[in-house]
PDB file of C-alpha atoms and ligand atoms in Angstrom:
ATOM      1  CA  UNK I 467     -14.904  -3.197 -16.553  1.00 95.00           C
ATOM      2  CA  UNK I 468     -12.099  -4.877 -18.565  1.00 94.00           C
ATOM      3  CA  UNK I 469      -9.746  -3.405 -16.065  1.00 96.00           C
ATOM      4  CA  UNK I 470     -11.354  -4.143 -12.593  1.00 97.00           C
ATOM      5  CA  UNK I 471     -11.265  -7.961 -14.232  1.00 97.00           C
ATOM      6  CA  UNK I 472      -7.979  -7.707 -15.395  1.00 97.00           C
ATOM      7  CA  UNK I 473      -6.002  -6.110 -12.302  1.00 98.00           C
ATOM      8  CA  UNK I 474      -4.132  -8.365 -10.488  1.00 98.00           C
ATOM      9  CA  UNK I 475      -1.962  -7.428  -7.188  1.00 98.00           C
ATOM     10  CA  UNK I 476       1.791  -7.325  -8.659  1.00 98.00           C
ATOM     11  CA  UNK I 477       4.916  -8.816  -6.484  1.00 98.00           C
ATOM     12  CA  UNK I 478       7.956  -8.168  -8.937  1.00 98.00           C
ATOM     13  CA  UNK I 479       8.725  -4.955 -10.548  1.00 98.00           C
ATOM     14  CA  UNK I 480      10.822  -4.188 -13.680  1.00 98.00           C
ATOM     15  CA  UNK I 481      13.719  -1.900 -12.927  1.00 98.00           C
ATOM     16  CA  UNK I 482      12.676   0.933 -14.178  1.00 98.00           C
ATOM     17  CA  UNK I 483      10.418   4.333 -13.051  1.00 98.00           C
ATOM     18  CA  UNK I 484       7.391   5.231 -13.395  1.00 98.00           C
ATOM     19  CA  UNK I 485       7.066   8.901 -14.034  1.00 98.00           C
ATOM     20  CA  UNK I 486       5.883  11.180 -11.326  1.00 98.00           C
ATOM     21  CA  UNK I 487       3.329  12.930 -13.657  1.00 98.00           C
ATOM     22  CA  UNK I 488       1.526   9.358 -14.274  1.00 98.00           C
ATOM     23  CA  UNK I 489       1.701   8.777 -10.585  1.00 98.00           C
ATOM     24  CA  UNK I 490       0.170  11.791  -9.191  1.00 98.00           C
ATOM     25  CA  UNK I 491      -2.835  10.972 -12.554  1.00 98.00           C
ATOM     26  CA  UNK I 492      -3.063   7.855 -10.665  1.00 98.00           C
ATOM     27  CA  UNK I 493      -3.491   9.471  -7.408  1.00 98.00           C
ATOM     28  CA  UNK I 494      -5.843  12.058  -9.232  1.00 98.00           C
ATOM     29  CA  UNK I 495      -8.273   9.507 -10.002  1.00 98.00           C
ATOM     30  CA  UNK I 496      -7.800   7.713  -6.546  1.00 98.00           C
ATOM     31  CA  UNK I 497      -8.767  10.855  -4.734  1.00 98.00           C
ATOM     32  CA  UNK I 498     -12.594  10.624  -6.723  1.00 98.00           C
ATOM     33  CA  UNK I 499     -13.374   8.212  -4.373  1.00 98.00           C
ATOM     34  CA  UNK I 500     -16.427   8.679  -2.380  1.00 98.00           C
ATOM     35  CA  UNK I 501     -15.941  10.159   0.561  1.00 97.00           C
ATOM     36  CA  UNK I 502     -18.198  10.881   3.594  1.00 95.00           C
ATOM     37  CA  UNK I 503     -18.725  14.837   4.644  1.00 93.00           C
ATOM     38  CA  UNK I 504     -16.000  15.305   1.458  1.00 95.00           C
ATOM     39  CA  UNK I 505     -13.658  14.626   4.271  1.00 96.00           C
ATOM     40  CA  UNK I 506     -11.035  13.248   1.304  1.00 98.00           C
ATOM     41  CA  UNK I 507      -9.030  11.616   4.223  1.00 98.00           C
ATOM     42  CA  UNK I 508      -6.229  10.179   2.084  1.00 98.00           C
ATOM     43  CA  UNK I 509      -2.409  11.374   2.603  1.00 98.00           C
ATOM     44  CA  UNK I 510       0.394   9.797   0.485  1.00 98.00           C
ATOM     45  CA  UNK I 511       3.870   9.883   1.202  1.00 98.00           C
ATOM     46  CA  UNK I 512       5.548   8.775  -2.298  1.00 98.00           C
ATOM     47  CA  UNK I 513       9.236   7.352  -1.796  1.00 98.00           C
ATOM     48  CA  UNK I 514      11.314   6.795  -4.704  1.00 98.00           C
ATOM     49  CA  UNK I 515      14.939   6.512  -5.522  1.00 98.00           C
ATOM     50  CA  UNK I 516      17.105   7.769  -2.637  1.00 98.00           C
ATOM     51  CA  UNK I 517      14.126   8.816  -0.664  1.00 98.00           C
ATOM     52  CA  UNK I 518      13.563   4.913  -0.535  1.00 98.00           C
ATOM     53  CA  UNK I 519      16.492   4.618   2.116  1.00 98.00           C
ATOM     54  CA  UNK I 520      14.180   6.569   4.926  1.00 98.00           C
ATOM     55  CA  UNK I 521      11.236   3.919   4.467  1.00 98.00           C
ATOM     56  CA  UNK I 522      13.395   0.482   4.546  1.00 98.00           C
ATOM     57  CA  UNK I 523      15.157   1.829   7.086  1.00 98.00           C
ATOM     58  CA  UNK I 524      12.362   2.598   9.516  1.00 98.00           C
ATOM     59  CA  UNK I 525      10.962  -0.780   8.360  1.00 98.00           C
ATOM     60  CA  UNK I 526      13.614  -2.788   9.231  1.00 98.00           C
ATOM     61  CA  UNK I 527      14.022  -0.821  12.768  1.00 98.00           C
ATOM     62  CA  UNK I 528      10.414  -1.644  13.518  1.00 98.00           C
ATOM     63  CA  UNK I 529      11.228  -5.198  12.455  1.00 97.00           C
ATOM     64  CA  UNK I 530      13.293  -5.532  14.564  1.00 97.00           C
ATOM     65  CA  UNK I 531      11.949  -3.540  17.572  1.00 97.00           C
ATOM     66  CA  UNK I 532       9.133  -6.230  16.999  1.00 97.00           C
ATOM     67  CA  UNK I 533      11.054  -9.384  16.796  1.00 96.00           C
ATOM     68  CA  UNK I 534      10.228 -10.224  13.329  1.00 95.00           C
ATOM     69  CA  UNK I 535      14.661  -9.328  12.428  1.00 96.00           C
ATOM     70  CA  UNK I 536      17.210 -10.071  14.767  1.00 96.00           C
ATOM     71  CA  UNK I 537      19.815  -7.783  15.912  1.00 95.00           C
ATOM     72  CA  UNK I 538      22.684  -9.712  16.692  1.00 96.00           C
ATOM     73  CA  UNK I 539      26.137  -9.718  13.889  1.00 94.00           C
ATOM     74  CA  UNK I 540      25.977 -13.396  13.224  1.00 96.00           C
ATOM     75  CA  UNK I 541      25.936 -13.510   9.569  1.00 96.00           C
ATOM     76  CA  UNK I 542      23.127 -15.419   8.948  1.00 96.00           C
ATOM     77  CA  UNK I 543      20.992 -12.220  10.868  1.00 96.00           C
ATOM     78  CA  UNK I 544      23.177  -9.913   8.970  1.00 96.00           C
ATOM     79  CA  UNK I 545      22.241 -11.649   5.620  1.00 97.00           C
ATOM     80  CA  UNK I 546      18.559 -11.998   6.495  1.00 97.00           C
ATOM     81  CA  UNK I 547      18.290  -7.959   7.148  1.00 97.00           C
ATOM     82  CA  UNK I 548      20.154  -7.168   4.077  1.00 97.00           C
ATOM     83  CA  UNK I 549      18.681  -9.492   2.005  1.00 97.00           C
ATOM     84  CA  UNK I 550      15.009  -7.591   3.002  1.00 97.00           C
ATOM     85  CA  UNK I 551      16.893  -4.324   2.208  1.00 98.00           C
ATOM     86  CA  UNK I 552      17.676  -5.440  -1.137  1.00 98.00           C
ATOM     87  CA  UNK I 553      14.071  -6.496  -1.684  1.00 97.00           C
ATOM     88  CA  UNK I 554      12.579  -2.998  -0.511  1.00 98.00           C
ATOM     89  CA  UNK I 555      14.772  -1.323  -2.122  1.00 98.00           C
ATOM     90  CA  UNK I 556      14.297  -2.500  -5.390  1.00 98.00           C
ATOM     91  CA  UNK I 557      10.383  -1.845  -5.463  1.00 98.00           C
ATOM     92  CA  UNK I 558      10.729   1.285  -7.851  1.00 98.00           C
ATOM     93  CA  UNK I 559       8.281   3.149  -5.481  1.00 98.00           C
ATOM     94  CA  UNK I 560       6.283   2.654  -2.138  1.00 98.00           C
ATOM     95  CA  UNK I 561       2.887   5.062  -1.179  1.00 98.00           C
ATOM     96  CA  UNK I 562       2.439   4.790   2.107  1.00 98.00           C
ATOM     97  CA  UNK I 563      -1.305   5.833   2.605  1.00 98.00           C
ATOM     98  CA  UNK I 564      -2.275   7.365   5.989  1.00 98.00           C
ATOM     99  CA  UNK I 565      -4.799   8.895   7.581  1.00 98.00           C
ATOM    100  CA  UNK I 566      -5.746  11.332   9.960  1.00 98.00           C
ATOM    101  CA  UNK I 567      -7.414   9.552  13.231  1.00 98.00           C
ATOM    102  CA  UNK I 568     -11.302   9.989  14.062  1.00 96.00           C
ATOM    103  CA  UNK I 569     -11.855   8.963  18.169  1.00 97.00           C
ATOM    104  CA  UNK I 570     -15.782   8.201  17.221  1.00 98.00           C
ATOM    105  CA  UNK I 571     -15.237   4.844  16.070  1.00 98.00           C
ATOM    106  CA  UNK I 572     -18.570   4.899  13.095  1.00 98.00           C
ATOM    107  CA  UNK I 573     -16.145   8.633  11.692  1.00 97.00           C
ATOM    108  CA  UNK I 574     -12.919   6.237  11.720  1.00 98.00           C
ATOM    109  CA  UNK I 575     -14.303   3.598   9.631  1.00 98.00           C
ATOM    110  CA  UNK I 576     -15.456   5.869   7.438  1.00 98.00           C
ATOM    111  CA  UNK I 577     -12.866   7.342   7.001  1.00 98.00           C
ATOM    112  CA  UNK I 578     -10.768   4.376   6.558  1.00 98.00           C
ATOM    113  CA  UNK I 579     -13.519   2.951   4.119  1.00 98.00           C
ATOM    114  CA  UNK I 580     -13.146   6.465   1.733  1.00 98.00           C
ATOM    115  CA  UNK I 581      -9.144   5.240   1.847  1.00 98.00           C
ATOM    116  CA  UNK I 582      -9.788   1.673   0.912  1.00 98.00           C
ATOM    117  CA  UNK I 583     -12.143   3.172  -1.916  1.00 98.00           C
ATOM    118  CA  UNK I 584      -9.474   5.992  -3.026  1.00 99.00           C
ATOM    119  CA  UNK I 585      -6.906   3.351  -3.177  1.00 99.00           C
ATOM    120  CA  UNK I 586      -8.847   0.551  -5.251  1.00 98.00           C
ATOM    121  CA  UNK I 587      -9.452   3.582  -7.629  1.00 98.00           C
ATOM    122  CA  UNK I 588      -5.927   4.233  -8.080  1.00 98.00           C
ATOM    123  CA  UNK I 589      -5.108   1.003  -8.522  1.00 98.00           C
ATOM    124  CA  UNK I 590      -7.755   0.530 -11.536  1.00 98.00           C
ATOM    125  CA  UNK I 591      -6.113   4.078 -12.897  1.00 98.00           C
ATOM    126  CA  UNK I 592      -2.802   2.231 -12.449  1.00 98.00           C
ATOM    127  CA  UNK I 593      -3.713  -0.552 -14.526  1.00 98.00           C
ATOM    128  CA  UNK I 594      -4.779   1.597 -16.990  1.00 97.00           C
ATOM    129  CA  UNK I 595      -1.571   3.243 -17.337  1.00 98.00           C
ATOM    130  CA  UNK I 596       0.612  -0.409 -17.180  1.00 98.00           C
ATOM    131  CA  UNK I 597       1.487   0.321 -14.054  1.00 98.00           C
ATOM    132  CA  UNK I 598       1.145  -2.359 -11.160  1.00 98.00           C
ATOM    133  CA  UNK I 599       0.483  -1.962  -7.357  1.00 98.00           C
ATOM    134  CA  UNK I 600       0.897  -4.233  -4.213  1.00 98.00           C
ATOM    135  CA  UNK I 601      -1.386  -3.258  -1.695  1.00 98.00           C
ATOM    136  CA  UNK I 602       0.063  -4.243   1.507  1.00 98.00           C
ATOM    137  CA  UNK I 603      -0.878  -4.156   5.329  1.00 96.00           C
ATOM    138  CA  UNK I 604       2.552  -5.081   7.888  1.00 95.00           C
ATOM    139  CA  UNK I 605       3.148  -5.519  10.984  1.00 95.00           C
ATOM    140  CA  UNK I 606       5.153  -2.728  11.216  1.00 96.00           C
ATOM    141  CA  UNK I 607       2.125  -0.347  10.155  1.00 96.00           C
ATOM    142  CA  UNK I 608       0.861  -1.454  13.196  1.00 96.00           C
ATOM    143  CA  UNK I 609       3.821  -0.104  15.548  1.00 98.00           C
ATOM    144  CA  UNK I 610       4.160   3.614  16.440  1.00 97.00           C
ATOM    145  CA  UNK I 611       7.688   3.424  16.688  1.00 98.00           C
ATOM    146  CA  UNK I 612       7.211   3.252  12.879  1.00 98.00           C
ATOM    147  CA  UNK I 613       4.774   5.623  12.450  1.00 98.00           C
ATOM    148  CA  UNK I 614       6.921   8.317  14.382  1.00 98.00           C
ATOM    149  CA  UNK I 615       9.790   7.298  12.057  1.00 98.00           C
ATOM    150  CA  UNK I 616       8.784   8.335   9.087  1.00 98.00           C
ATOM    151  CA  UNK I 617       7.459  11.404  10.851  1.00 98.00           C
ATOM    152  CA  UNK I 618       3.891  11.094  11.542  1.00 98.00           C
ATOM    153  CA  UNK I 619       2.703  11.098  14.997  1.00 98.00           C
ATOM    154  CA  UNK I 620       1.080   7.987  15.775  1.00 97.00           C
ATOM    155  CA  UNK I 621      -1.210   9.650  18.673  1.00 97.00           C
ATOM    156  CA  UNK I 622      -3.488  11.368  15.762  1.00 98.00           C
ATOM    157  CA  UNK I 623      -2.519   9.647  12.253  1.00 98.00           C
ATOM    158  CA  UNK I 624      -3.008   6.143  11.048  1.00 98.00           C
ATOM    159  CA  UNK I 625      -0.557   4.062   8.250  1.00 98.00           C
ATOM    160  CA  UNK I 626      -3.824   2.314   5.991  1.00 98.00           C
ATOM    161  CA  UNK I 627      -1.473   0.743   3.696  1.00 98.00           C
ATOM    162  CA  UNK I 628       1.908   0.690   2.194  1.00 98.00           C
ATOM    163  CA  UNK I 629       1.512   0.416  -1.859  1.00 98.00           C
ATOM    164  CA  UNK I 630       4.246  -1.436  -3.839  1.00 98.00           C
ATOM    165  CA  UNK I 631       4.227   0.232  -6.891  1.00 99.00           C
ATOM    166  CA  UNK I 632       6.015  -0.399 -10.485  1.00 98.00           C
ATOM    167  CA  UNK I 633       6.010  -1.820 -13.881  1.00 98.00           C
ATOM    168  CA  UNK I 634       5.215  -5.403 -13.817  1.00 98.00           C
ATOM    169  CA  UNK I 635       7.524  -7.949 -14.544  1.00 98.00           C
ATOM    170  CA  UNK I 636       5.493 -10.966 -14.540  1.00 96.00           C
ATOM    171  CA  UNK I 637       1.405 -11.204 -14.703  1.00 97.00           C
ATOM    172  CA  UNK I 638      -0.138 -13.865 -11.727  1.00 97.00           C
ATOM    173  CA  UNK I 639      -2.642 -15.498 -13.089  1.00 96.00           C
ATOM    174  CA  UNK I 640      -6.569 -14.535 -12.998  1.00 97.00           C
ATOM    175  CA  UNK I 641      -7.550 -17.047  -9.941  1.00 97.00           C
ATOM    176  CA  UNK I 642     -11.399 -15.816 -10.962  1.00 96.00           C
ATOM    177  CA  UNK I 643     -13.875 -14.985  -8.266  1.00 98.00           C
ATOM    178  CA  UNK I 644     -16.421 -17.140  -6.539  1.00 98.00           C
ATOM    179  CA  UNK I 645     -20.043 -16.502  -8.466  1.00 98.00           C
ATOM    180  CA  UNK I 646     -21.464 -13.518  -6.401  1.00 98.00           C
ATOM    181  CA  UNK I 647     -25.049 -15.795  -6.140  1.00 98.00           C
ATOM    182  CA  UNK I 648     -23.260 -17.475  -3.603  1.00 98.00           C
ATOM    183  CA  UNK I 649     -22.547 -14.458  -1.560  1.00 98.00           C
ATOM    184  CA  UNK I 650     -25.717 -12.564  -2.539  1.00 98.00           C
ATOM    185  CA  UNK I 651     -29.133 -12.779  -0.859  1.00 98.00           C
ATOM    186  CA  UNK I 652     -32.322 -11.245  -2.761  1.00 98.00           C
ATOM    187  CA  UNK I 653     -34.815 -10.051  -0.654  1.00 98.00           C
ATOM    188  CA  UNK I 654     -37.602  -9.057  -3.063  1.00 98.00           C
ATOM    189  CA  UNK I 655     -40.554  -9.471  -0.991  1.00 95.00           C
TER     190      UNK I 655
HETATM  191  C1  FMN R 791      -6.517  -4.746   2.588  1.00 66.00           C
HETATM  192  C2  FMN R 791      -5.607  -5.609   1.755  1.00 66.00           C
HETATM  193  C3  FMN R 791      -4.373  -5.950   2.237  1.00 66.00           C
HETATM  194  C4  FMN R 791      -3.500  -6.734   1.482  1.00 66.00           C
HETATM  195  N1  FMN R 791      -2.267  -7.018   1.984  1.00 66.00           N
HETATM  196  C5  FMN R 791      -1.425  -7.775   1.265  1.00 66.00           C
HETATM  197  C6  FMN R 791      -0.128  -8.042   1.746  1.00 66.00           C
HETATM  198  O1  FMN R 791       0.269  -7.590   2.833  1.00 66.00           O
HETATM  199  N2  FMN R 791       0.702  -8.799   0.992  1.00 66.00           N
HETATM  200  C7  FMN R 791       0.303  -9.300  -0.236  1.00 66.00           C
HETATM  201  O2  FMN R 791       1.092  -9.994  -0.864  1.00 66.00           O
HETATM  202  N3  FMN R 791      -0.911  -9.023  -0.737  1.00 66.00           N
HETATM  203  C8  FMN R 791      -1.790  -8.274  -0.032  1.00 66.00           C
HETATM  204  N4  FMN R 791      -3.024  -7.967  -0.545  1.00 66.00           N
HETATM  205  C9  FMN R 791      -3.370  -8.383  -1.915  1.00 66.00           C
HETATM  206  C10 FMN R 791      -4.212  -9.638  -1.942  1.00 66.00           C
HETATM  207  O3  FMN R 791      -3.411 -10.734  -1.565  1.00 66.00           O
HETATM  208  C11 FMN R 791      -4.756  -9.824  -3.367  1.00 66.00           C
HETATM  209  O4  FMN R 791      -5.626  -8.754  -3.664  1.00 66.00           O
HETATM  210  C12 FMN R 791      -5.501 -11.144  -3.542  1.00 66.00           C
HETATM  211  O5  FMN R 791      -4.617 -12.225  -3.459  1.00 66.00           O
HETATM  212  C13 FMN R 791      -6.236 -11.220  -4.886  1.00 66.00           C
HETATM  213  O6  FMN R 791      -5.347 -11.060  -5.946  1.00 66.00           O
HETATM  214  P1  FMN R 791      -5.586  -9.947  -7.076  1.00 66.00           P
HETATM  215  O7  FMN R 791      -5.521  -8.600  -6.402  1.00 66.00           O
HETATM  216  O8  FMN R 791      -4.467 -10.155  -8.059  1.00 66.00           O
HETATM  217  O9  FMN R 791      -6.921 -10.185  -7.706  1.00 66.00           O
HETATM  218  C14 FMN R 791      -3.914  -7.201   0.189  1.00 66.00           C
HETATM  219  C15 FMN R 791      -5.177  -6.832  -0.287  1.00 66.00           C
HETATM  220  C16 FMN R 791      -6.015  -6.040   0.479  1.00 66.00           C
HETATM  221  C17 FMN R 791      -7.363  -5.638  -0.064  1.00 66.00           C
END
């Protein structure tokens, strides 16, 4: 209880690792989500260190392809694009979260529902451990060119989110919730 209270979404990282035996415990007690048939539909693809490269570079290609970077030399372009490298790359690791794609549209949402679930669990676990996530949906998750690049195809899997994960270096404050009787109808008759 103390944890699903205390997490909060983390946007800088220390420099440092965390180790992959603590990550895949994290993704252990992600994957005791609920899940619908026992489908488990959750697929990570964990890039660290050099493996980093792959990932920022298909991000900023897909930024690109979708207007959101330039591609022109003028240096202010070339300075925006590296200065989003830079950022990415110093994220100490990034779990991109996919899924395999259901046509009936009530199977895809449950299946997308079991990954939101698996990946709020691992983000308690992480917590637990001192470890902080980001839990981010981009534009680019939303362009096959993407999905292709980091070797998926896009015609049968689906990119649910990319996680920012790390040690935090700074806390954002608790912003609280709004009182749940405000959100909460009882129907007891
Ligand atoms: C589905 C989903 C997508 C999110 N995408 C982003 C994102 O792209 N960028 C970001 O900074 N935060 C993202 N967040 C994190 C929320 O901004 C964050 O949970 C919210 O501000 C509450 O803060 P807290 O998690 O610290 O309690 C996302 C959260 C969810 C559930």
């Amino acid at each position: 209880m103390q944890a699903i209270k205390a997490r909060r979404s983390i946007h800088t990282f220390k420099d440092e690792e965390v180790d992959e035996a603590v990550l895949k415990k994290i993704f252990t007690y992600g994957s005791y989500a609920p899940t619908h048939y026992m489908n488990e539909p959750w697929n990570i693809k964990l890039y660290q260190r050099e493996g980093k490269r792959q990932l920022v570079d298909a991000i900023i290609t897909s930024y690109q392809r979708i207007g959101m970077l330039k591609t022109d030399d003028h240096p202010k372009t070339v300075k925006m694009t590296e200065s989003m490298r830079e950022f990415l790359l110093q994220i100490p690791h990034h779990a991109l979260i996919f899924f395999e794609i259901e046509d009936d549209p009530v199977r895809y949402e449950e299946e997308y529902a079991a990954v939101c679930a698996f990946i709020q669990n691992a983000q308690l676990a992480a917590w637990k451990y001192g470890v902080g996530m980001l839990w981010t949906i981009t534009p680019y998750m939303h362009d096959k060119g993407f999905v292709d690049d980091v070797g998926l195809d896009s015609s049968t899997m689906k990119v649910a989110a990319v996680m920012q994960i790390g040690y935090p270096k700074k806390l954002p404050r608790d912003r609280g919730r709004t009182p749940i009787e405000q959100k909460m109808e009882i129907i007891s008759g």
